[in-house]
Coordinates of C-alpha atoms and ligand atoms in Angstrom, one line a residue:
M1192 CA 117.6 99.4 87.0
T1193 CA 115.4 102.4 86.7
N1194 CA 116.5 105.7 88.1
V1195 CA 114.3 106.5 91.2
S1196 CA 113.2 109.9 89.8
D1197 CA 112.0 108.1 86.6
I1198 CA 109.5 106.0 88.5
R1199 CA 105.9 106.9 89.2
N1200 CA 103.8 104.6 91.5
I1201 CA 100.1 105.1 91.3
V1202 CA 97.3 103.3 93.0
L1203 CA 93.8 103.5 91.5
L1204 CA 91.2 103.7 94.3
G1205 CA 87.5 104.3 94.1
H1206 CA 84.0 102.9 94.4
G1207 CA 83.0 99.8 92.4
G1208 CA 82.2 100.4 88.8
S1209 CA 83.9 103.8 88.6
G1210 CA 86.2 102.5 85.8
K1211 CA 89.5 101.8 87.5
T1212 CA 90.2 98.6 85.7
S1213 CA 89.1 100.1 82.3
L1214 CA 91.3 103.1 83.0
A1215 CA 94.4 100.9 83.7
E1216 CA 93.6 99.0 80.5
S1217 CA 93.4 102.1 78.4
M1218 CA 96.7 103.4 79.9
L1219 CA 98.4 100.2 78.9
H1220 CA 96.8 100.4 75.5
K1221 CA 97.8 104.0 74.9
C1222 CA 101.4 103.1 75.7
G1223 CA 101.5 100.1 73.4
V1224 CA 101.8 97.5 76.1
I1225 CA 98.8 95.8 74.7
N1226 CA 97.7 96.1 71.1
R1227 CA 94.0 95.5 71.8
L1228 CA 91.9 97.3 74.3
G1229 CA 90.3 94.7 76.5
S1230 CA 87.0 95.3 78.3
I1231 CA 85.0 94.2 81.3
T1232 CA 82.2 92.7 79.1
D1233 CA 84.7 90.8 77.0
K1234 CA 86.4 89.5 80.2
N1235 CA 89.8 90.2 78.7
T1236 CA 91.4 93.0 80.7
V1237 CA 95.0 92.7 81.9
S1238 CA 94.0 93.5 85.5
D1239 CA 90.9 91.4 86.1
F1240 CA 92.6 88.1 85.2
D1241 CA 91.1 86.0 87.9
D1242 CA 88.3 83.6 87.0
E1243 CA 86.1 84.9 89.7
E1244 CA 86.7 88.5 88.6
K1245 CA 85.8 87.6 85.0
A1246 CA 82.7 85.8 86.1
R1247 CA 81.5 88.7 88.2
G1248 CA 82.6 91.6 86.1
H1249 CA 84.4 93.4 88.8
S1250 CA 87.8 93.4 90.6
I1251 CA 88.3 91.3 93.7
H1252 CA 92.0 91.5 94.2
S1253 CA 94.6 94.2 93.6
A1254 CA 96.6 93.8 90.4
L1255 CA 100.0 95.2 89.4
M1256 CA 100.8 96.6 86.0
Y1257 CA 103.5 98.7 84.4
L1258 CA 104.2 100.8 81.4
T1259 CA 106.6 103.4 80.1
H1260 CA 105.6 106.8 79.0
A1261 CA 107.8 109.8 78.2
G1262 CA 110.8 107.9 79.5
K1263 CA 109.2 107.2 82.9
L1264 CA 108.3 103.8 84.3
I1265 CA 104.7 104.0 85.7
N1266 CA 103.7 101.2 88.0
I1267 CA 99.9 100.9 88.4
I1268 CA 98.0 99.1 91.1
D1269 CA 94.4 98.5 90.2
T1270 CA 92.2 97.8 93.3
P1271 CA 88.7 96.6 93.9
G1272 CA 86.0 99.1 94.6
Y1273 CA 83.3 97.1 96.2
P1274 CA 83.1 97.7 100.0
D1275 CA 83.4 93.9 100.6
F1276 CA 86.9 93.9 99.0
I1277 CA 88.2 97.1 100.5
G1278 CA 91.0 95.2 102.3
A1279 CA 92.9 94.8 99.0
A1280 CA 92.6 98.5 98.3
L1281 CA 93.7 99.6 101.7
Q1282 CA 96.7 97.2 101.6
S1283 CA 97.9 98.8 98.3
I1284 CA 97.9 102.4 99.6
P1285 CA 101.4 102.3 101.3
A1286 CA 102.9 100.9 98.0
A1287 CA 102.4 104.0 95.9
E1288 CA 103.2 107.7 96.4
I1289 CA 100.2 108.8 94.2
A1290 CA 96.7 107.8 95.2
A1291 CA 94.3 108.4 92.3
I1292 CA 90.7 108.4 93.5
V1293 CA 88.5 107.5 90.5
I1294 CA 85.0 108.8 90.6
N1295 CA 82.1 107.7 88.3
G1296 CA 81.0 110.8 86.5
A1297 CA 77.4 109.6 86.4
S1298 CA 77.0 108.3 90.0
G1299 CA 79.2 110.9 91.7
I1300 CA 80.7 110.5 95.2
E1301 CA 79.9 107.1 96.7
I1302 CA 80.6 105.4 100.0
N1303 CA 84.0 104.0 99.0
T1304 CA 85.0 107.2 97.4
R1305 CA 84.9 108.8 100.8
K1306 CA 86.4 105.9 102.7
L1307 CA 89.3 105.6 100.3
F1308 CA 89.9 109.3 100.0
A1309 CA 90.1 109.4 103.8
A1310 CA 92.5 106.4 103.9
A1311 CA 94.8 108.0 101.3
T1312 CA 94.8 111.2 103.3
A1313 CA 95.5 109.4 106.6
A1314 CA 98.4 107.6 104.9
N1315 CA 99.8 111.0 103.7
R1316 CA 99.7 110.1 100.0
A1317 CA 99.8 112.7 97.2
R1318 CA 96.2 112.5 96.1
M1319 CA 94.5 113.2 92.8
I1320 CA 91.0 112.7 91.5
I1321 CA 90.0 111.3 88.2
I1322 CA 86.4 111.9 87.1
N1323 CA 85.9 109.0 84.7
K1324 CA 82.8 108.2 82.6
M1325 CA 82.7 111.9 81.7
D1326 CA 80.7 110.8 78.6
A1327 CA 77.7 109.5 80.7
E1328 CA 74.6 111.1 79.5
N1329 CA 73.1 111.9 82.9
A1330 CA 76.4 113.3 84.2
D1331 CA 76.3 116.8 85.6
L1332 CA 80.1 117.3 85.8
G1333 CA 80.0 120.9 87.0
E1334 CA 77.8 119.9 89.9
L1335 CA 80.1 117.0 90.6
V1336 CA 83.2 119.2 90.8
A1337 CA 81.3 121.4 93.3
Q1338 CA 80.4 118.4 95.4
I1339 CA 84.0 117.2 95.4
Q1340 CA 85.2 120.5 96.6
E1341 CA 82.5 120.6 99.3
S1342 CA 83.3 117.0 100.4
F1343 CA 87.1 116.9 100.1
G1344 CA 88.0 120.6 100.3
P1345 CA 88.8 123.6 98.1
Q1346 CA 92.2 122.1 97.4
C1347 CA 90.5 119.9 94.7
R1348 CA 91.1 121.9 91.5
C1349 CA 90.7 121.0 87.8
V1350 CA 93.9 120.4 85.9
N1351 CA 91.8 119.8 82.8
L1352 CA 88.2 120.1 81.7
P1353 CA 85.9 118.2 79.3
G1354 CA 85.1 119.9 76.0
A1355 CA 81.5 120.6 75.2
D1356 CA 81.3 117.5 72.9
K1357 CA 82.8 115.3 75.7
Q1358 CA 85.2 114.0 73.0
S1359 CA 88.1 116.3 73.9
I1360 CA 90.0 117.6 76.9
I1361 CA 90.9 121.2 77.6
D1362 CA 94.1 121.7 79.5
C1363 CA 94.0 124.4 82.1
L1364 CA 97.4 123.8 83.7
T1365 CA 99.5 125.6 81.1
N1366 CA 96.6 127.0 78.9
T1367 CA 94.0 129.7 79.4
Q1368 CA 92.2 129.4 76.1
G1369 CA 88.9 127.6 75.6
E1370 CA 85.6 127.0 77.3
S1371 CA 84.1 123.9 78.9
P1372 CA 80.5 123.6 80.1
I1373 CA 82.0 123.5 83.6
M1374 CA 83.9 126.7 83.4
D1375 CA 86.4 128.6 81.1
A1376 CA 90.0 127.5 81.0
A1377 CA 91.2 130.9 82.3
S1378 CA 89.2 130.7 85.5
A1379 CA 90.2 127.1 86.1
N1380 CA 93.9 128.0 85.6
M1381 CA 93.6 130.8 88.0
E1382 CA 91.9 128.7 90.7
L1383 CA 94.5 126.0 90.2
I1384 CA 97.5 128.3 90.5
E1385 CA 96.2 129.9 93.6
R1386 CA 96.4 126.5 95.3
V1387 CA 99.8 125.5 93.9
V1388 CA 101.6 128.6 95.0
E1389 CA 100.3 128.0 98.6
A1390 CA 103.0 125.3 98.9
D1391 CA 105.8 127.8 98.4
D1392 CA 106.1 131.1 100.4
T1393 CA 108.2 132.9 97.8
L1394 CA 105.9 132.0 95.0
M1395 CA 102.9 132.9 97.1
E1396 CA 104.3 136.3 97.9
A1397 CA 105.1 136.9 94.2
Y1398 CA 101.6 135.8 93.3
L1399 CA 99.9 138.0 95.9
S1400 CA 101.9 141.0 94.7
G1401 CA 100.4 140.6 91.3
E1402 CA 103.3 138.9 89.5
T1403 CA 102.5 136.4 86.7
I1404 CA 103.8 133.0 87.7
S1405 CA 105.5 131.3 84.8
P1406 CA 104.4 127.7 83.8
E1407 CA 108.0 126.5 84.7
K1408 CA 107.7 127.8 88.2
I1409 CA 104.3 126.2 88.6
K1410 CA 105.7 122.9 87.3
G1411 CA 108.6 123.3 89.7
C1412 CA 106.3 123.7 92.7
F1413 CA 103.5 121.2 91.7
V1414 CA 105.0 118.1 93.2
K1415 CA 105.6 119.9 96.5
A1416 CA 102.0 121.1 96.4
M1417 CA 100.6 117.7 95.8
I1418 CA 102.6 116.1 98.6
A1419 CA 101.7 119.0 101.0
G1420 CA 98.0 118.5 99.8
T1421 CA 97.6 122.2 99.0
V1422 CA 96.3 121.0 95.7
V1423 CA 94.4 117.8 94.8
P1424 CA 94.3 117.9 91.0
I1425 CA 91.1 116.8 89.2
L1426 CA 91.4 115.3 85.7
F1427 CA 88.7 114.0 83.4
T1428 CA 88.6 110.7 81.4
D1429 CA 86.5 108.5 79.3
A1430 CA 88.2 105.2 79.7
R1431 CA 86.1 103.4 77.2
K1432 CA 86.9 105.8 74.4
E1433 CA 90.3 106.5 75.8
I1434 CA 89.7 110.2 76.0
G1435 CA 91.8 112.1 78.5
V1436 CA 94.1 109.1 79.0
T1437 CA 97.2 110.5 77.3
E1438 CA 96.6 113.8 79.2
L1439 CA 96.5 111.7 82.4
L1440 CA 99.7 109.9 81.6
N1441 CA 101.4 113.2 80.7
F1442 CA 100.2 114.7 84.0
I1443 CA 101.5 111.8 86.0
T1444 CA 105.0 111.8 84.4
S1445 CA 105.4 115.6 84.5
Y1446 CA 103.7 116.8 87.6
A1447 CA 103.2 113.9 90.1
P1448 CA 105.8 112.8 92.6
S1449 CA 108.4 110.1 92.0
P1450 CA 109.6 108.0 94.9
A1451 CA 112.5 110.4 95.2
D1452 CA 110.1 113.2 96.0
G1453 CA 108.1 111.4 98.7
P1454 CA 106.1 110.8 100.7
F1455 CA 108.6 108.4 102.2
A1456 CA 108.0 105.3 104.2
S1457 CA 108.6 105.5 107.9
L1458 CA 110.0 102.6 109.9
K1459 CA 108.8 102.2 113.5
K1460 CA 111.8 100.8 115.3
P1461 CA 111.7 98.5 118.3
D1462 CA 112.8 101.4 120.7
G1463 CA 109.7 103.3 119.6
T1464 CA 111.5 105.9 117.4
T1465 CA 110.7 106.4 113.8
E1466 CA 113.2 106.3 110.9
I1467 CA 112.4 107.8 107.5
I1468 CA 113.5 105.5 104.7
K1469 CA 114.8 107.4 101.7
P1470 CA 114.7 105.6 98.3
D1471 CA 118.4 105.0 98.0
A1472 CA 119.3 102.0 95.8
A1473 CA 122.7 101.7 97.4
A1474 CA 121.3 101.6 101.0
P1475 CA 120.2 98.5 102.8
L1476 CA 117.1 96.7 101.6
A1477 CA 113.7 97.6 103.0
G1478 CA 110.2 96.8 101.7
I1479 CA 106.7 95.6 102.5
V1480 CA 104.5 92.8 101.2
I1481 CA 101.6 94.5 99.5
R1482 CA 99.9 91.6 97.7
L1483 CA 99.7 87.9 97.9
G1484 CA 98.1 85.6 95.4
F1485 CA 97.9 81.9 94.4
D1486 CA 97.9 81.1 90.8
S1487 CA 94.5 79.5 90.0
R1488 CA 96.1 76.9 87.7
S1489 CA 99.6 76.1 89.1
G1490 CA 98.7 76.9 92.7
M1491 CA 102.0 78.8 93.0
K1492 CA 102.2 81.6 95.6
Y1493 CA 103.2 85.0 94.4
S1494 CA 104.2 87.7 96.8
S1495 CA 104.5 91.3 95.6
I1496 CA 106.7 93.7 97.4
R1497 CA 107.2 97.4 97.3
I1498 CA 110.8 98.2 97.7
F1499 CA 111.5 101.4 99.6
S1500 CA 115.3 101.3 99.7
G1501 CA 118.2 99.0 98.6
S1502 CA 117.9 96.4 95.9
L1503 CA 116.7 92.8 95.6
N1504 CA 118.0 90.1 93.3
A1505 CA 118.1 86.3 93.1
A1506 CA 121.1 86.2 95.5
T1507 CA 119.5 88.3 98.2
H1508 CA 119.2 86.7 101.6
L1509 CA 115.7 88.0 102.5
M1510 CA 114.9 88.6 106.1
V1511 CA 111.2 88.8 107.2
N1512 CA 110.1 91.0 110.2
D1513 CA 112.3 89.9 113.2
A1514 CA 113.0 86.3 112.0
K1515 CA 116.6 85.4 112.3
K1516 CA 116.8 82.9 109.3
P1517 CA 117.0 84.4 105.8
L1518 CA 114.8 83.2 102.9
R1519 CA 116.4 82.3 99.6
V1520 CA 114.6 84.1 96.8
G1521 CA 114.3 83.1 93.1
H1522 CA 114.3 85.4 90.2
P1523 CA 112.5 88.6 90.9
L1524 CA 109.5 89.2 88.6
R1525 CA 107.7 92.3 87.3
M1526 CA 104.0 91.6 86.9
Q1527 CA 101.8 92.7 84.1
G1528 CA 98.5 91.4 85.6
N1529 CA 98.9 87.7 85.6
E1530 CA 102.1 87.6 83.6
G1531 CA 105.5 87.8 85.3
K1532 CA 108.6 89.0 83.5
E1533 CA 111.9 88.0 85.0
I1534 CA 114.2 90.9 85.9
E1535 CA 117.8 91.0 87.1
A1536 CA 117.1 93.1 90.1
A1537 CA 114.5 95.5 91.6
T1538 CA 115.7 98.6 93.4
A1539 CA 114.3 101.4 95.6
G1540 CA 111.0 102.8 94.4
E1541 CA 110.0 99.7 92.4
M1542 CA 107.5 96.9 92.9
V1543 CA 108.7 93.3 92.6
T1544 CA 107.1 89.9 92.8
L1545 CA 108.6 86.7 94.2
A1546 CA 107.3 83.2 93.6
K1547 CA 107.1 80.3 96.0
L1548 CA 107.9 82.1 99.3
D1549 CA 105.4 80.3 101.6
E1550 CA 106.6 82.2 104.6
L1551 CA 105.6 85.7 103.5
R1552 CA 102.4 87.3 104.7
L1553 CA 100.6 90.5 103.8
G1554 CA 102.2 93.6 105.5
D1555 CA 105.4 91.8 106.3
F1556 CA 108.5 94.0 106.5
I1557 CA 111.3 92.6 104.4
H1558 CA 114.9 93.6 104.6
D1559 CA 118.5 92.3 104.5
G1560 CA 119.2 92.3 108.2
K1561 CA 120.2 95.9 108.4
F1562 CA 116.9 97.4 109.4
E1563 CA 114.8 96.5 112.4
G1564 CA 111.2 97.4 113.0
K1565 CA 107.8 97.6 111.2
I1566 CA 106.2 99.7 108.6
E1567 CA 102.7 100.4 109.7
M1568 CA 99.9 99.4 107.3
P1569 CA 96.5 101.2 107.2
P1570 CA 94.0 99.9 109.7
M1571 CA 91.8 97.2 108.3
P1572 CA 88.0 97.0 109.0
K1573 CA 87.0 94.2 111.3
P1574 CA 85.1 91.3 109.6
M1575 CA 81.6 91.4 111.0
F1576 CA 79.8 88.9 108.8
S1577 CA 80.1 85.2 109.6
L1578 CA 79.1 81.8 108.2
A1579 CA 79.5 78.4 109.7
L1580 CA 81.0 75.8 107.4
E1581 CA 80.7 72.0 107.1
P1582 CA 82.6 70.1 104.5
A1583 CA 80.1 68.6 101.9
S1584 CA 81.9 65.3 102.0
R1585 CA 84.8 63.4 103.6
N1586 CA 87.0 64.2 100.7
D1587 CA 86.3 67.9 101.1
E1588 CA 87.0 67.7 104.8
S1589 CA 90.7 66.8 104.2
K1590 CA 91.2 69.7 101.9
L1591 CA 89.2 72.3 103.7
G1592 CA 91.8 73.5 106.2
S1593 CA 94.6 74.3 103.7
A1594 CA 92.2 75.9 101.2
L1595 CA 90.8 78.3 103.9
E1596 CA 94.4 79.0 105.0
K1597 CA 95.3 80.1 101.5
L1598 CA 92.2 82.2 101.1
A1599 CA 92.9 84.0 104.4
E1600 CA 96.5 84.6 103.4
E1601 CA 95.4 86.5 100.3
D1602 CA 92.9 88.7 102.1
A1603 CA 93.6 90.6 105.3
C1604 CA 89.8 91.0 105.9
F1605 CA 88.9 87.3 105.7
K1606 CA 89.4 85.3 108.9
V1607 CA 88.8 81.7 109.8
T1608 CA 88.0 80.8 113.4
R1609 CA 86.9 77.8 115.3
D1610 CA 84.4 78.8 118.0
P1611 CA 85.6 77.2 121.2
Q1612 CA 82.1 77.0 122.6
T1613 CA 80.0 75.9 119.7
K1614 CA 83.0 74.0 118.1
E1615 CA 81.9 75.4 114.7
L1616 CA 84.3 76.3 111.9
V1617 CA 83.4 79.9 111.0
I1618 CA 84.5 82.2 108.2
N1619 CA 84.3 85.9 108.8
G1620 CA 84.3 88.7 106.2
L1621 CA 83.1 92.2 105.4
G1622 CA 79.8 91.3 103.9
D1623 CA 77.7 88.6 102.4
L1624 CA 79.2 89.1 98.9
H1625 CA 82.7 88.8 100.4
L1626 CA 81.9 85.4 101.9
R1627 CA 80.1 84.1 98.9
V1628 CA 83.0 85.1 96.6
M1629 CA 85.5 83.4 98.9
L1630 CA 83.4 80.2 98.9
A1631 CA 83.1 80.3 95.1
K1632 CA 86.9 80.7 94.9
M1633 CA 87.4 77.8 97.2
E1634 CA 85.1 75.6 95.1
H1635 CA 86.5 76.6 91.7
R1636 CA 90.2 76.8 92.7
Y1637 CA 90.6 74.2 95.3
K1638 CA 87.7 72.0 94.4
V1639 CA 86.4 72.1 98.0
S1640 CA 82.6 72.1 98.6
V1641 CA 81.0 73.1 101.8
N1642 CA 77.5 73.5 103.3
T1643 CA 76.9 76.7 105.1
K1644 CA 74.6 77.9 107.8
P1645 CA 74.3 80.9 110.1
P1646 CA 76.7 80.4 113.0
K1647 CA 75.3 79.4 116.3
I1648 CA 75.3 82.3 118.6
P1649 CA 77.6 81.5 121.5
Y1650 CA 75.3 82.7 124.3
R1651 CA 77.1 83.3 127.6
E1652 CA 75.6 83.6 131.0
T1653 CA 76.8 86.5 132.9
I1654 CA 76.5 88.2 136.3
T1655 CA 74.1 91.1 136.2
G1656 CA 74.0 92.1 139.9
K1657 CA 75.8 91.8 143.2
A1658 CA 75.3 88.7 145.4
D1659 CA 76.8 86.9 148.4
G1660 CA 77.1 83.1 148.7
H1661 CA 78.0 81.0 151.7
Y1662 CA 78.7 77.2 151.9
R1663 CA 79.8 75.1 154.7
H1664 CA 81.5 71.7 154.1
K1665 CA 81.6 69.2 156.9
K1666 CA 82.6 65.5 156.6
Q1667 CA 83.1 63.5 159.7
S1668 CA 82.2 59.9 158.6
G1669 CA 85.4 57.8 158.4
G1670 CA 89.0 58.9 158.2
A1671 CA 90.2 62.4 159.1
G1672 CA 87.4 64.9 159.4
Q1673 CA 87.0 67.7 156.8
F1674 CA 85.7 71.2 157.4
G1675 CA 85.6 74.1 155.1
E1676 CA 83.6 77.3 154.9
V1677 CA 83.4 79.6 151.9
Y1678 CA 82.1 83.1 151.6
L1679 CA 82.0 84.4 148.1
R1680 CA 80.7 87.7 146.8
V1681 CA 80.2 88.2 143.1
E1682 CA 79.5 91.4 141.1
P1683 CA 79.8 92.3 137.4
A1684 CA 83.3 93.5 136.2
E1685 CA 83.4 96.1 133.6
R1686 CA 82.0 94.9 130.2
N1687 CA 84.7 93.3 128.0
S1688 CA 87.3 93.7 130.8
D1689 CA 90.5 91.8 130.2
P1690 CA 91.1 89.5 132.1
S1691 CA 87.4 88.8 132.6
L1692 CA 87.9 87.7 136.2
V1693 CA 89.0 90.3 138.8
F1694 CA 89.7 88.4 142.0
S1695 CA 90.5 89.8 145.4
W1696 CA 90.4 88.8 149.1
D1697 CA 87.9 90.5 151.2
I1698 CA 89.4 89.3 154.5
F1699 CA 91.6 91.0 157.1
G1700 CA 94.5 89.5 159.0
G1701 CA 95.5 86.9 156.3
A1702 CA 93.8 84.0 158.1
I1703 CA 93.5 82.0 154.9
P1704 CA 96.7 80.2 153.7
G1705 CA 97.8 81.3 150.2
Q1706 CA 98.1 77.7 149.0
Y1707 CA 94.3 77.5 148.7
E1708 CA 94.1 80.4 146.2
P1709 CA 94.9 78.4 143.0
A1710 CA 92.1 75.8 143.8
I1711 CA 89.6 78.6 144.5
L1712 CA 90.5 80.4 141.2
K1713 CA 90.2 77.1 139.3
G1714 CA 86.8 76.6 140.8
I1715 CA 85.6 80.0 139.8
N1716 CA 87.1 79.7 136.3
D1717 CA 85.4 76.3 135.7
V1718 CA 82.0 77.8 136.6
M1719 CA 82.7 80.8 134.4
E1720 CA 83.3 78.5 131.4
C1721 CA 80.2 76.4 132.0
G1722 CA 77.7 78.9 133.4
V1723 CA 75.6 78.5 136.6
V1724 CA 72.0 78.5 135.5
A1725 CA 71.6 77.3 131.9
G1726 CA 75.0 75.7 131.4
F1727 CA 76.7 78.0 128.9
Ligands
GTP2575 N1 80.5 104.9 79.4 C1 81.6 104.6 80.1 N2 81.7 103.4 80.6 C2 82.8 103.1 81.3 C3 83.9 104.0 81.4 N3 84.9 103.4 82.1 C4 84.4 102.2 82.4 N4 83.2 102.0 81.9 C5 82.4 100.8 82.1 O1 82.0 100.7 83.5 C6 81.9 99.4 83.9 C7 82.8 99.2 85.2 O2 84.1 99.5 84.8 P1 85.3 98.8 85.6 O3 86.6 99.2 84.9 O4 85.1 97.4 85.9 O5 85.2 99.6 87.0 P2 86.1 99.4 88.3 O6 86.2 100.7 88.9 O7 87.3 98.6 88.0 O8 85.1 98.5 89.2 P3 85.5 97.5 90.4 O9 86.6 96.6 89.9 O10 84.3 96.8 90.8 O11 86.0 98.4 91.5 C8 82.4 98.5 82.8 O12 81.3 98.0 82.1 C9 83.1 99.5 81.9 O13 83.1 99.1 80.5 C10 83.8 105.3 80.8 O14 84.7 106.1 80.8 N5 82.6 105.5 80.1
MG2576 MG1 88.1 96.9 88.7

């Protein structure tokens, strides 16, 4: 069991190609977890272990890793940066106190940099910015820092700076000596301290009255300032040459929040109130499912959980959301990319992975029966790209349903629907690349081939204006005579109104017996389903 204050949970967020996976790799290498630095080109990083990731040279899923540095356990979640795979990144944000937004030093602020910075802010995470690829020849790092401050606010302040040779790092948190092409260490230090003291009234007063604030006091206030967001530290790295990586690890262990510092998870209870969950290992169990994956070889399902309070071991009776029946769990695992190491127990503040629990879904609230409610996940973008599928052969047909179900379980932004009108099987995702990758995964992993085509557009007739109709029914030939007379007025309801039919009587005195109403409604609904003019 690791002491809660000795844990740091960090999620790496940022646009595709900014170097998150390489950075995670170099952190593991620096700490001796791996003895060879893997690379994207050699397809041998710990994080991008999936065949599809290796083939494409970028991350598709989130991956969990861990290391120890300066006596602290650092859990790292590497996330994909391409907009098509943003679901996995968003899903990981609630799992970590620290959100590190990685920016490519050469290409600067990109679309997902902004989206993910905003998502981390909305989720109240302690944010930091890592400018990676500081070695890139065309990088104007001074200009980039200015753009970051303009886009994300003046709270973004440099904690270190690249040396003129881009081979070294100049600390400006505890040091005022040295000069970087961006600025001198003394000015950076002053700018940084200004923002840190803002989180503490006493320190702020002392600072404004001209007192020199000691490095110890700055250190004591830094975590508070990061959580409050008065400072968003900027650090520089070159992940390929592992420059700035030790400095990054030192910063995380000494200045960034542990689960004991916060921000804390909040549980939305059934009565509408909120309960803050403090990371107490002795308290009841509470956690959320942050990642799901199926092993490409064994097909085994792995569910990763962030534990907010309590403890989980092989004997735990695991409750999921408001289900009444507990699940039996096997040995908890701690994941290093694709490799799971059995651990006795996982406690508050940690991440843990459980095998073979088919019932678990992304975002599920797990507990031991003593908590009730839901921990909210960040909003997910709606899948807007669609493809209609047809199994390539009869053999594929039988396997298609279960393969699609597994793919949808892993990815909150991938949905499978059957269009009730066109009867087509349709997959929906965030972009063309998203859908192509899912189909490739289905082919390689589950050996299911499909033919695709653009989905038929389910055109629907609708009412565009107001109209009155009248029909008289008379039947006198044979048996009892029948007579009926109907007056119907139709006009458009509000667009997308739910329910789509708004029905009311326009008659005074109640001369029509109520028993006719269901038949009338059925008639109208049948016509609405089939259309009047063109039959759809
Ligand atoms: N020159 C240089 N190249 C780097 C650095 N960091 C990463 N790269 C290269 O940049 C490319 C992209 O790196 P990744 O680590 O895959 O980037 P990522 O952010 O994980 O990308 P996604 O998984 O697509 O979000 C790879 O070819 C890396 O070798 C760096 O600091 N300097
Ligand atoms: Mg990556």
